[in-house]
Amino acid sequence: MIEADKPPPPEVKEELGFVGGNSSGFKLFWAFVMLVSGTLTTLSAKIQFETKAHGLNNCSRTLDDDADVTTYCPFNKPWFSVLEMKSAMSLCLILYYCLGWGKDPGMSDPSWKTVCSVWLPAMLDLLNTVLGNTGLLFVSSSVYQMTRGSVVVFSALLSVKWLGKELRAFHLWAVALVTCAVAVVGLAGTFEEEPSD
């Protein structure tokens, strides 16, 4: 059994598929994959919300509900895209339980106590996703993506407050830069003109 505070020996790393896991190229590759997949997720949700089709419900193209009512409406249902996203994420369970990907040798499956201890963070993540996708209905995808970057600021503040970590100078510069970027993009989003159909 491998102790938690010690890194696994090289032969175990190789067995687990971690070869090159500490190299800069490996880390850059996964950072790039996460950046691209996050961007594609946002863009596909925005494209889905702006797709229009004839449906059963009436909608208005203007704020005045009595004028210009049509059944040619956008598919603005954020809960459906959340269902798609969470269903796709749950497919990882098949990889974990059936194929054993991500399991450490000799480790047992998570206990019910462990599963029950993550229900609150999971529900907050679900709420975050629903509210974020609802916000995506009203702003451009670039504003949405940049505003989501504010998680860096909150993570830094909470890690200092609750975890007792100390931020170094480069952390503070990065948080300040992200704060400025989020503020500028958020301000630009307020001045953005409504597209005409």
Coordinates of N, CA, C and O in Angstrom, one line a residue:
M1 N 0.8 -1.2 0.0 CA 0.0 0.0 0.0 C 0.9 1.3 0.0 O 1.9 1.3 0.7
I2 N 0.6 2.3 -0.8 CA 1.3 3.5 -0.9 C 0.9 4.5 0.2 O -0.3 4.7 0.3
E3 N 1.8 5.1 0.9 CA 1.4 6.1 1.9 C 1.0 7.4 1.2 O 1.6 7.7 0.1
A4 N 0.0 8.1 1.8 CA -0.6 9.2 1.1 C 0.4 10.4 1.0 O 0.4 11.2 0.1
D5 N 1.3 10.6 2.0 CA 2.2 11.8 2.0 C 3.4 11.6 1.2 O 4.2 12.5 1.0
K6 N 3.7 10.4 0.7 CA 4.9 10.1 -0.1 C 4.5 9.9 -1.5 O 3.5 9.3 -1.8
P7 N 5.3 10.4 -2.5 CA 5.0 10.1 -3.9 C 5.2 8.7 -4.2 O 6.1 8.0 -3.6
P8 N 4.4 8.1 -5.1 CA 4.6 6.7 -5.5 C 6.0 6.5 -6.1 O 6.5 7.4 -6.8
P9 N 6.6 5.3 -5.9 CA 7.8 5.0 -6.6 C 7.7 5.0 -8.1 O 6.6 4.8 -8.6
P10 N 8.8 5.1 -8.8 CA 8.7 5.2 -10.3 C 8.0 4.0 -10.9 O 7.2 4.1 -11.9
E11 N 8.2 2.8 -10.4 CA 7.6 1.6 -11.0 C 6.0 1.6 -10.8 O 5.3 1.2 -11.7
V12 N 5.6 2.2 -9.7 CA 4.1 2.3 -9.5 C 3.6 3.4 -10.4 O 2.5 3.3 -11.0
K13 N 4.3 4.5 -10.6 CA 3.9 5.6 -11.5 C 3.7 5.1 -12.9 O 2.8 5.4 -13.6
E14 N 4.7 4.3 -13.3 CA 4.7 3.7 -14.7 C 3.5 2.8 -14.8 O 2.8 2.8 -15.8
E15 N 3.2 2.0 -13.8 CA 2.1 1.1 -13.8 C 0.7 1.8 -13.9 O -0.2 1.4 -14.5
L16 N 0.7 3.0 -13.2 CA -0.6 3.8 -13.2 C -0.7 4.6 -14.4 O -1.7 5.3 -14.5
G17 N 0.3 4.7 -15.2 CA 0.2 5.5 -16.4 C 0.6 7.0 -16.2 O 0.2 7.8 -16.9
F18 N 1.4 7.2 -15.2 CA 1.8 8.6 -14.8 C 3.2 9.0 -15.4 O 3.8 9.9 -15.0
V19 N 3.7 8.2 -16.4 CA 5.0 8.5 -17.0 C 4.9 9.9 -17.6 O 4.1 10.2 -18.4
G20 N 5.9 10.7 -17.2 CA 5.9 12.1 -17.7 C 4.9 13.0 -17.0 O 4.8 14.1 -17.4
G21 N 4.3 12.5 -15.9 CA 3.3 13.3 -15.2 C 3.8 14.5 -14.5 O 3.0 15.4 -14.3
N22 N 5.1 14.6 -14.2 CA 5.6 15.8 -13.6 C 6.3 16.7 -14.5 O 6.8 17.8 -14.1
S23 N 6.4 16.4 -15.8 CA 7.1 17.2 -16.8 C 6.3 18.4 -17.1 O 5.1 18.4 -17.1
S24 N 7.0 19.5 -17.5 CA 6.3 20.7 -17.9 C 5.4 20.5 -19.2 O 4.3 21.0 -19.2
G25 N 5.9 19.7 -20.1 CA 5.2 19.4 -21.3 C 3.8 18.7 -21.0 O 2.8 19.0 -21.6
F26 N 3.9 17.8 -20.1 CA 2.7 17.0 -19.7 C 1.7 18.0 -19.1 O 0.5 17.9 -19.4
K27 N 2.1 18.8 -18.2 CA 1.2 19.8 -17.5 C 0.7 20.8 -18.5 O -0.5 21.2 -18.5
L28 N 1.5 21.3 -19.4 CA 1.0 22.2 -20.4 C 0.0 21.6 -21.4 O -1.0 22.2 -21.8
F29 N 0.2 20.3 -21.7 CA -0.7 19.6 -22.5 C -2.1 19.5 -21.9 O -3.1 19.9 -22.5
W30 N -2.2 19.2 -20.6 CA -3.5 19.1 -19.9 C -4.1 20.4 -19.6 O -5.3 20.6 -19.6
A31 N -3.2 21.4 -19.4 CA -3.8 22.8 -19.3 C -4.4 23.2 -20.6 O -5.5 23.8 -20.6
F32 N -3.8 22.9 -21.7 CA -4.4 23.2 -23.0 C -5.7 22.5 -23.3 O -6.6 23.0 -23.8
V33 N -5.7 21.2 -22.9 CA -6.9 20.4 -23.1 C -8.1 20.9 -22.3 O -9.2 21.1 -22.8
M34 N -7.8 21.3 -21.0 CA -8.8 21.9 -20.2 C -9.3 23.3 -20.7 O -10.5 23.5 -20.7
L35 N -8.4 24.1 -21.2 CA -8.8 25.4 -21.8 C -9.7 25.2 -23.0 O -10.7 25.8 -23.2
V36 N -9.3 24.3 -23.9 CA -10.0 24.1 -25.1 C -11.4 23.4 -24.8 O -12.4 23.8 -25.4
S37 N -11.4 22.4 -24.0 CA -12.7 21.8 -23.7 C -13.6 22.7 -22.9 O -14.8 22.7 -23.2
G38 N -13.1 23.6 -22.0 CA -14.0 24.6 -21.4 C -14.6 25.6 -22.4 O -15.8 25.9 -22.3
T39 N -13.7 26.0 -23.3 CA -14.2 27.0 -24.3 C -15.2 26.3 -25.2 O -16.3 26.9 -25.6
L40 N -15.0 25.1 -25.7 CA -15.9 24.4 -26.5 C -17.3 24.1 -25.8 O -18.3 24.2 -26.4
T41 N -17.2 23.8 -24.5 CA -18.5 23.6 -23.8 C -19.3 24.9 -23.8 O -20.5 24.9 -24.0
T42 N -18.6 26.0 -23.5 CA -19.3 27.3 -23.5 C -19.9 27.7 -24.8 O -21.1 28.1 -25.0
L43 N -19.1 27.5 -25.9 CA -19.6 27.8 -27.2 C -20.7 26.9 -27.7 O -21.7 27.4 -28.3
S44 N -20.6 25.6 -27.3 CA -21.7 24.7 -27.8 C -23.0 25.1 -27.0 O -24.1 25.0 -27.6
A45 N -22.9 25.5 -25.7 CA -24.1 25.9 -25.0 C -24.7 27.1 -25.6 O -25.9 27.3 -25.7
K46 N -23.8 28.1 -25.9 CA -24.3 29.4 -26.5 C -25.0 29.1 -27.9 O -26.0 29.7 -28.2
I47 N -24.4 28.3 -28.7 CA -24.9 27.9 -30.0 C -26.3 27.3 -29.8 O -27.3 27.6 -30.5
Q48 N -26.4 26.4 -28.8 CA -27.6 25.7 -28.6 C -28.7 26.7 -28.1 O -29.9 26.6 -28.6
F49 N -28.3 27.7 -27.3 CA -29.3 28.6 -26.8 C -29.8 29.6 -27.9 O -30.9 30.1 -27.8
E50 N -28.9 29.8 -28.9 CA -29.3 30.7 -30.0 C -29.9 30.0 -31.2 O -30.3 30.7 -32.2
T51 N -30.0 28.7 -31.2 CA -30.7 27.9 -32.2 C -32.2 28.2 -32.1 O -32.7 28.1 -31.1
K52 N -32.8 28.5 -33.3 CA -34.2 28.8 -33.3 C -34.9 27.7 -34.1 O -34.4 27.2 -35.1
A53 N -36.1 27.4 -33.7 CA -37.0 26.4 -34.4 C -38.4 26.7 -34.1 O -38.8 27.4 -33.2
H54 N -39.3 26.3 -35.0 CA -40.7 26.4 -34.7 C -41.1 25.4 -33.7 O -40.8 24.2 -33.7
G55 N -41.8 25.9 -32.7 CA -42.2 25.0 -31.6 C -43.7 25.1 -31.2 O -44.5 25.7 -32.0
L56 N -44.1 24.6 -30.1 CA -45.5 24.7 -29.6 C -45.8 25.9 -28.8 O -46.9 26.3 -28.7
N57 N -44.8 26.5 -28.2 CA -45.0 27.7 -27.4 C -44.8 29.0 -28.2 O -44.0 29.0 -29.2
N58 N -45.5 30.0 -27.7 CA -45.3 31.4 -28.4 C -44.2 32.1 -27.6 O -44.0 31.9 -26.4
C59 N -43.5 32.9 -28.4 CA -42.5 33.8 -27.8 C -42.5 35.2 -28.5 O -43.1 35.2 -29.6
S60 N -42.0 36.2 -27.9 CA -42.0 37.5 -28.5 C -40.6 37.9 -28.8 O -39.7 37.6 -28.0
R61 N -40.4 38.6 -29.9 CA -39.1 39.0 -30.3 C -38.7 40.3 -29.6 O -37.6 40.7 -29.7
T62 N -39.7 41.0 -29.1 CA -39.4 42.3 -28.4 C -39.9 42.1 -26.9 O -40.5 41.2 -26.5
L63 N -39.6 43.2 -26.1 CA -40.0 43.2 -24.7 C -41.5 43.4 -24.6 O -42.1 43.0 -23.6
D64 N -42.1 44.0 -25.6 CA -43.6 44.2 -25.5 C -44.2 42.8 -25.9 O -44.2 42.3 -27.0
D65 N -44.9 42.2 -24.9 CA -45.4 40.8 -25.1 C -46.6 40.8 -26.1 O -46.8 39.8 -26.7
D66 N -47.2 41.9 -26.4 CA -48.4 41.9 -27.3 C -48.0 42.0 -28.8 O -48.8 41.7 -29.7
A67 N -46.7 42.5 -29.0 CA -46.3 42.7 -30.4 C -45.4 41.6 -30.9 O -44.6 41.1 -30.1
D68 N -45.6 41.2 -32.1 CA -44.7 40.3 -32.8 C -44.5 39.0 -32.1 O -43.4 38.5 -31.8
V69 N -45.6 38.3 -31.8 CA -45.6 37.0 -31.2 C -45.4 35.9 -32.3 O -46.1 36.0 -33.3
T70 N -44.6 34.9 -32.0 CA -44.3 33.9 -33.0 C -44.0 32.6 -32.3 O -43.8 32.5 -31.1
T71 N -44.1 31.5 -33.1 CA -43.7 30.2 -32.6 C -42.2 29.9 -33.0 O -41.8 28.8 -32.6
Y72 N -41.6 30.8 -33.7 CA -40.2 30.6 -34.1 C -39.3 31.1 -33.0 O -39.0 32.3 -33.0
C73 N -38.9 30.3 -32.0 CA -38.3 30.7 -30.8 C -36.9 30.1 -30.6 O -36.6 29.0 -31.1
P74 N -36.0 30.8 -29.9 CA -34.7 30.2 -29.6 C -34.9 29.1 -28.5 O -35.8 29.1 -27.7
F75 N -33.9 28.2 -28.6 CA -33.9 27.1 -27.6 C -33.2 27.5 -26.3 O -32.1 27.1 -26.0
N76 N -33.9 28.4 -25.6 CA -33.2 28.9 -24.4 C -33.7 28.2 -23.1 O -34.4 28.7 -22.3
K77 N -33.2 27.0 -23.0 CA -33.5 26.1 -21.9 C -32.2 25.7 -21.2 O -31.6 24.7 -21.5
P78 N -31.7 26.5 -20.3 CA -30.4 26.2 -19.6 C -30.4 24.9 -18.8 O -29.4 24.3 -18.8
W79 N -31.5 24.5 -18.3 CA -31.6 23.2 -17.5 C -31.3 22.0 -18.4 O -30.8 21.0 -18.0
F80 N -31.7 22.1 -19.7 CA -31.4 21.0 -20.6 C -29.9 20.9 -20.9 O -29.4 19.7 -20.9
S81 N -29.2 22.0 -21.0 CA -27.8 21.9 -21.3 C -27.1 21.4 -20.0 O -26.1 20.7 -20.1
V82 N -27.6 21.7 -18.8 CA -27.0 21.2 -17.6 C -27.2 19.7 -17.5 O -26.3 19.0 -17.1
L83 N -28.4 19.2 -17.9 CA -28.7 17.8 -18.0 C -27.7 17.1 -18.9 O -27.1 16.0 -18.6
E84 N -27.5 17.7 -20.1 CA -26.5 17.1 -21.0 C -25.1 17.1 -20.4 O -24.4 16.0 -20.5
M85 N -24.7 18.2 -19.8 CA -23.4 18.2 -19.2 C -23.2 17.2 -18.1 O -22.2 16.5 -18.0
K86 N -24.1 17.2 -17.2 CA -24.0 16.3 -16.0 C -24.1 14.8 -16.5 O -23.5 13.9 -15.9
S87 N -24.9 14.5 -17.5 CA -25.0 13.2 -18.0 C -23.7 12.7 -18.6 O -23.2 11.6 -18.4
A88 N -23.1 13.6 -19.3 CA -21.8 13.3 -20.0 C -20.7 13.1 -18.9 O -19.9 12.2 -19.0
M89 N -20.8 13.9 -17.8 CA -19.8 13.7 -16.7 C -20.0 12.4 -16.0 O -19.0 11.8 -15.6
S90 N -21.2 12.0 -15.9 CA -21.5 10.7 -15.2 C -21.0 9.5 -16.0 O -20.8 8.4 -15.4
L91 N -20.7 9.7 -17.3 CA -20.1 8.6 -18.0 C -18.7 8.2 -17.5 O -18.3 7.1 -17.8
C92 N -18.1 9.1 -16.8 CA -16.8 8.8 -16.2 C -16.9 7.6 -15.2 O -15.9 6.9 -14.9
L93 N -18.1 7.5 -14.6 CA -18.3 6.4 -13.7 C -18.1 5.0 -14.4 O -17.6 4.1 -13.8
I94 N -18.5 4.9 -15.6 CA -18.3 3.7 -16.4 C -16.8 3.4 -16.5 O -16.4 2.3 -16.3
L95 N -16.0 4.5 -16.9 CA -14.6 4.3 -17.0 C -14.0 3.9 -15.7 O -13.1 3.0 -15.6
Y96 N -14.5 4.4 -14.6 CA -13.9 4.1 -13.2 C -14.3 2.7 -12.8 O -13.5 1.9 -12.4
Y97 N -15.6 2.4 -12.8 CA -16.1 1.2 -12.2 C -15.9 0.0 -13.2 O -15.6 -1.1 -12.7
C98 N -16.2 0.2 -14.4 CA -16.1 -1.0 -15.4 C -14.7 -1.2 -15.9 O -14.3 -2.4 -16.0
L99 N -14.0 -0.2 -16.3 CA -12.7 -0.3 -16.9 C -11.5 -0.1 -15.9 O -10.4 -0.4 -16.2
G100 N -11.9 0.4 -14.7 CA -10.8 0.6 -13.7 C -9.9 1.8 -13.9 O -8.9 1.9 -13.3
W101 N -10.2 2.7 -14.9 CA -9.4 3.9 -15.1 C -9.5 4.8 -13.9 O -10.5 5.1 -13.4
G102 N -8.3 5.3 -13.4 CA -8.3 6.2 -12.3 C -8.2 5.5 -11.0 O -8.1 6.2 -9.9
K103 N -8.3 4.2 -10.9 CA -8.2 3.5 -9.6 C -6.8 3.2 -9.3 O -6.0 2.8 -10.2
D104 N -6.4 3.4 -8.1 CA -5.1 3.0 -7.6 C -5.1 1.5 -7.3 O -6.1 1.0 -6.7
P105 N -4.1 0.8 -7.6 CA -4.0 -0.6 -7.3 C -4.1 -0.8 -5.8 O -3.5 -0.2 -5.0
G106 N -5.0 -1.8 -5.4 CA -5.1 -2.1 -4.0 C -6.1 -1.1 -3.2 O -6.4 -1.4 -2.1
M107 N -6.6 -0.1 -3.9 CA -7.5 0.8 -3.2 C -9.0 0.3 -3.4 O -9.3 -0.2 -4.5
S108 N -9.8 0.4 -2.4 CA -11.2 0.0 -2.5 C -12.0 1.1 -3.1 O -11.6 2.3 -3.2
D109 N -13.2 0.8 -3.5 CA -14.1 1.8 -4.0 C -14.5 2.8 -2.9 O -14.5 2.5 -1.7
P110 N -15.0 4.0 -3.2 CA -15.4 5.0 -2.2 C -16.5 4.4 -1.4 O -17.4 3.8 -1.9
S111 N -16.5 4.7 -0.1 CA -17.5 4.3 0.8 C -18.7 5.2 0.7 O -18.6 6.3 0.2
W112 N -19.9 4.8 1.3 CA -21.0 5.6 1.3 C -20.8 6.9 2.1 O -21.4 7.9 1.8
K113 N -20.0 6.8 3.1 CA -19.7 7.9 4.0 C -19.0 9.0 3.1 O -19.3 10.2 3.2
T114 N -18.0 8.5 2.3 CA -17.3 9.5 1.4 C -18.3 10.1 0.4 O -18.2 11.3 0.1
V115 N -19.1 9.2 -0.2 CA -20.1 9.7 -1.2 C -21.0 10.7 -0.6 O -21.3 11.8 -1.2
C116 N -21.5 10.5 0.6 CA -22.4 11.4 1.3 C -21.8 12.7 1.7 O -22.4 13.7 1.8
S117 N -20.4 12.6 1.9 CA -19.8 13.8 2.4 C -19.6 14.8 1.2 O -19.2 16.0 1.5
V118 N -19.7 14.4 0.0 CA -19.6 15.3 -1.1 C -20.9 15.8 -1.7 O -20.9 16.5 -2.7
W119 N -22.0 15.5 -1.1 CA -23.3 15.9 -1.7 C -23.5 17.4 -1.7 O -24.0 17.9 -2.6
L120 N -23.1 18.1 -0.6 CA -23.3 19.5 -0.6 C -22.4 20.2 -1.6 O -23.0 21.0 -2.4
P121 N -21.1 19.9 -1.8 CA -20.4 20.5 -2.9 C -20.9 20.2 -4.2 O -20.9 21.0 -5.2
A122 N -21.5 19.0 -4.4 CA -22.0 18.6 -5.7 C -23.3 19.4 -6.0 O -23.5 19.8 -7.1
M123 N -24.1 19.6 -5.0 CA -25.3 20.4 -5.2 C -25.0 21.8 -5.5 O -25.6 22.5 -6.3
L124 N -24.0 22.4 -4.8 CA -23.5 23.8 -5.1 C -23.0 23.9 -6.5 O -23.2 24.9 -7.2
D125 N -22.3 22.8 -7.0 CA -21.8 22.8 -8.3 C -22.9 22.8 -9.3 O -22.9 23.5 -10.3
L126 N -23.9 22.0 -9.0 CA -25.1 21.9 -9.9 C -25.8 23.3 -9.9 O -26.2 23.8 -11.0
L127 N -26.0 23.9 -8.8 CA -26.6 25.3 -8.7 C -25.8 26.3 -9.5 O -26.3 27.1 -10.3
N128 N -24.4 26.2 -9.4 CA -23.5 27.1 -10.1 C -23.7 26.9 -11.6 O -23.8 27.9 -12.4
T129 N -23.8 25.6 -12.0 CA -23.9 25.4 -13.5 C -25.3 25.9 -14.0 O -25.3 26.4 -15.1
V130 N -26.4 25.6 -13.3 CA -27.7 26.1 -13.7 C -27.7 27.6 -13.8 O -28.1 28.2 -14.8
L131 N -27.2 28.3 -12.7 CA -27.2 29.8 -12.8 C -26.3 30.3 -13.8 O -26.6 31.3 -14.5
G132 N -25.1 29.7 -14.0 CA -24.2 30.1 -15.1 C -24.8 30.0 -16.4 O -24.7 30.9 -17.3
N133 N -25.4 28.9 -16.7 CA -26.1 28.7 -18.0 C -27.3 29.6 -18.2 O -27.5 30.0 -19.3
T134 N -28.0 29.9 -17.1 CA -29.0 30.9 -17.3 C -28.4 32.3 -17.6 O -29.0 33.0 -18.4
G135 N -27.3 32.6 -17.0 CA -26.6 33.9 -17.3 C -26.1 33.9 -18.7 O -26.1 35.0 -19.4
L136 N -25.8 32.8 -19.3 CA -25.3 32.7 -20.6 C -26.4 33.1 -21.7 O -26.1 33.5 -22.8
L137 N -27.6 32.9 -21.2 CA -28.7 33.4 -22.1 C -28.7 34.9 -22.4 O -29.1 35.3 -23.4
F138 N -28.2 35.6 -21.4 CA -28.3 37.1 -21.5 C -27.0 37.8 -21.9 O -27.0 39.0 -22.1
V139 N -25.8 37.1 -21.9 CA -24.6 37.8 -22.2 C -23.9 36.9 -23.3 O -24.2 35.8 -23.6
S140 N -22.9 37.6 -23.9 CA -22.1 36.8 -24.9 C -21.2 35.8 -24.2 O -20.9 35.9 -23.0
S141 N -20.8 34.8 -25.0 CA -19.9 33.7 -24.5 C -18.6 34.2 -23.9 O -18.1 33.7 -23.0
S142 N -18.1 35.3 -24.6 CA -16.8 35.8 -24.1 C -16.9 36.5 -22.7 O -16.0 36.3 -21.8
V143 N -18.0 37.2 -22.5 CA -18.2 37.8 -21.2 C -18.4 36.7 -20.1 O -17.9 36.7 -19.0
Y144 N -19.2 35.7 -20.5 CA -19.5 34.6 -19.6 C -18.2 33.9 -19.2 O -17.9 33.6 -18.0
Q145 N -17.4 33.6 -20.2 CA -16.1 32.8 -20.0 C -15.1 33.6 -19.1 O -14.5 33.1 -18.2
M146 N -15.0 34.9 -19.4 CA -14.1 35.8 -18.6 C -14.6 36.0 -17.2 O -13.8 35.9 -16.2
T147 N -15.9 36.1 -17.0 CA -16.5 36.3 -15.7 C -16.3 35.0 -14.8 O -16.1 35.1 -13.6
R148 N -16.4 33.9 -15.5 CA -16.1 32.6 -14.8 C -14.7 32.6 -14.2 O -14.4 31.8 -13.3
G149 N -13.8 33.3 -14.8 CA -12.4 33.4 -14.3 C -12.3 34.0 -12.9 O -11.3 33.9 -12.3
S150 N -13.4 34.6 -12.4 CA -13.3 35.2 -11.1 C -13.2 34.1 -10.0 O -13.0 34.4 -8.9
V151 N -13.4 32.8 -10.4 CA -13.2 31.8 -9.4 C -11.8 31.8 -8.9 O -11.6 31.4 -7.7
V152 N -10.8 32.3 -9.6 CA -9.5 32.4 -9.1 C -9.4 33.3 -7.9 O -8.7 33.0 -6.9
V153 N -10.1 34.4 -8.0 CA -10.1 35.4 -7.0 C -10.7 34.8 -5.7 O -10.1 34.9 -4.6
F154 N -11.8 34.2 -5.8 CA -12.5 33.6 -4.7 C -11.7 32.5 -4.1 O -11.7 32.3 -2.9
S155 N -11.1 31.6 -4.9 CA -10.3 30.5 -4.4 C -9.1 31.1 -3.6 O -8.8 30.5 -2.6
A156 N -8.5 32.1 -4.1 CA -7.4 32.7 -3.4 C -7.8 33.3 -2.0 O -7.2 33.0 -1.0
L157 N -8.9 34.0 -2.0 CA -9.4 34.6 -0.8 C -9.8 33.5 0.2 O -9.5 33.6 1.4
L158 N -10.5 32.4 -0.2 CA -11.0 31.4 0.7 C -9.8 30.5 1.2 O -9.8 30.0 2.3
S159 N -8.8 30.3 0.3 CA -7.6 29.5 0.8 C -6.8 30.3 1.9 O -6.3 29.6 2.7
V160 N -6.8 31.6 1.8 CA -6.2 32.4 2.9 C -7.0 32.3 4.1 O -6.5 32.1 5.2
K161 N -8.3 32.5 4.0 CA -9.2 32.6 5.1 C -9.4 31.3 5.8 O -9.3 31.2 7.1
W162 N -9.7 30.2 5.1 CA -10.1 29.0 5.7 C -8.9 27.9 5.8 O -8.9 27.1 6.6
L163 N -8.0 28.0 4.8 CA -7.0 27.0 4.8 C -5.7 27.5 5.4 O -4.7 26.8 5.6
G164 N -5.7 28.8 5.7 CA -4.5 29.4 6.3 C -3.3 29.5 5.4 O -2.2 29.6 5.9
K165 N -3.5 29.5 4.1 CA -2.3 29.6 3.2 C -1.9 31.0 3.1 O -2.7 31.9 3.3
E166 N -0.7 31.2 2.7 CA -0.1 32.5 2.5 C 0.2 32.7 1.0 O 0.8 31.9 0.4
L167 N -0.3 33.8 0.5 CA -0.1 34.1 -0.9 C 1.2 34.8 -1.1 O 1.5 35.7 -0.4
R168 N 2.0 34.3 -2.1 CA 3.2 34.9 -2.4 C 3.0 36.1 -3.4 O 1.9 36.3 -3.9
A169 N 4.0 36.8 -3.7 CA 3.9 38.0 -4.6 C 3.3 37.7 -5.9 O 2.4 38.4 -6.4
F170 N 3.7 36.6 -6.5 CA 3.2 36.3 -7.9 C 1.8 35.8 -7.8 O 1.0 36.1 -8.8
H171 N 1.3 35.2 -6.7 CA -0.1 34.9 -6.5 C -0.9 36.2 -6.5 O -2.0 36.3 -7.1
L172 N -0.4 37.2 -5.7 CA -1.2 38.5 -5.6 C -1.2 39.2 -6.9 O -2.3 39.8 -7.3
W173 N -0.1 39.2 -7.7 CA -0.1 39.8 -9.0 C -1.1 39.1 -9.9 O -1.9 39.8 -10.7
A174 N -1.2 37.8 -9.9 CA -2.1 37.0 -10.8 C -3.5 37.3 -10.4 O -4.4 37.5 -11.3
V175 N -3.8 37.4 -9.1 CA -5.2 37.7 -8.6 C -5.6 39.1 -9.0 O -6.7 39.3 -9.5
A176 N -4.7 40.0 -8.9 CA -4.9 41.4 -9.3 C -5.2 41.5 -10.8 O -6.1 42.2 -11.2
L177 N -4.4 40.8 -11.6 CA -4.6 40.8 -13.0 C -5.9 40.2 -13.4 O -6.6 40.8 -14.3
V178 N -6.3 39.1 -12.8 CA -7.6 38.4 -13.1 C -8.7 39.4 -12.7 O -9.7 39.5 -13.4
T179 N -8.6 40.0 -11.5 CA -9.6 41.0 -11.1 C -9.8 42.1 -12.1 O -11.0 42.5 -12.4
C180 N -8.7 42.7 -12.5 CA -8.8 43.7 -13.5 C -9.5 43.2 -14.8 O -10.3 43.9 -15.4
A181 N -9.1 42.1 -15.3 CA -9.6 41.5 -16.5 C -11.1 41.2 -16.4 O -11.9 41.6 -17.3
V182 N -11.5 40.7 -15.3 CA -13.0 40.4 -15.0 C -13.8 41.7 -15.0 O -14.9 41.8 -15.5
A183 N -13.2 42.7 -14.3 CA -13.9 44.0 -14.2 C -14.0 44.6 -15.6 O -15.1 45.1 -15.9
V184 N -13.0 44.6 -16.4 CA -13.0 45.2 -17.7 C -14.0 44.5 -18.6 O -14.9 45.1 -19.3
V185 N -14.0 43.2 -18.6 CA -14.9 42.4 -19.5 C -16.3 42.5 -19.0 O -17.3 42.7 -19.8
G186 N -16.5 42.5 -17.7 CA -17.9 42.7 -17.1 C -18.4 44.1 -17.5 O -19.6 44.2 -17.8
L187 N -17.6 45.1 -17.4 CA -18.0 46.5 -17.8 C -18.3 46.5 -19.3 O -19.3 47.1 -19.7
A188 N -17.5 45.9 -20.1 CA -17.8 45.8 -21.6 C -19.1 45.1 -21.8 O -19.8 45.5 -22.8
G189 N -19.4 44.1 -21.1 CA -20.7 43.4 -21.3 C -21.9 44.3 -21.0 O -23.0 44.1 -21.6
T190 N -21.8 45.3 -20.1 CA -22.9 46.1 -19.8 C -23.2 47.1 -20.9 O -24.3 47.6 -21.0
F191 N -22.1 47.4 -21.7 CA -22.3 48.4 -22.8 C -22.6 47.7 -24.1 O -22.7 48.3 -25.1
E192 N -22.6 46.4 -24.1 CA -22.8 45.6 -25.3 C -24.3 45.9 -25.8 O -25.2 45.8 -25.1
E193 N -24.4 46.1 -27.1 CA -25.7 46.4 -27.7 C -26.4 45.1 -28.0 O -25.8 44.1 -28.3
E194 N -27.7 45.1 -27.9 CA -28.5 43.9 -28.1 C -28.5 43.7 -29.7 O -28.8 44.6 -30.5
P195 N -28.2 42.4 -30.1 CA -28.2 42.1 -31.5 C -29.6 42.2 -32.1 O -30.6 41.8 -31.5
S196 N -29.8 42.7 -33.3 CA -31.1 42.8 -33.9 C -31.3 41.5 -34.8 O -30.4 41.0 -35.4
D197 N -32.5 41.0 -34.8 CA -32.9 39.8 -35.6 C -33.1 40.2 -37.1 O -33.6 41.1 -37.5

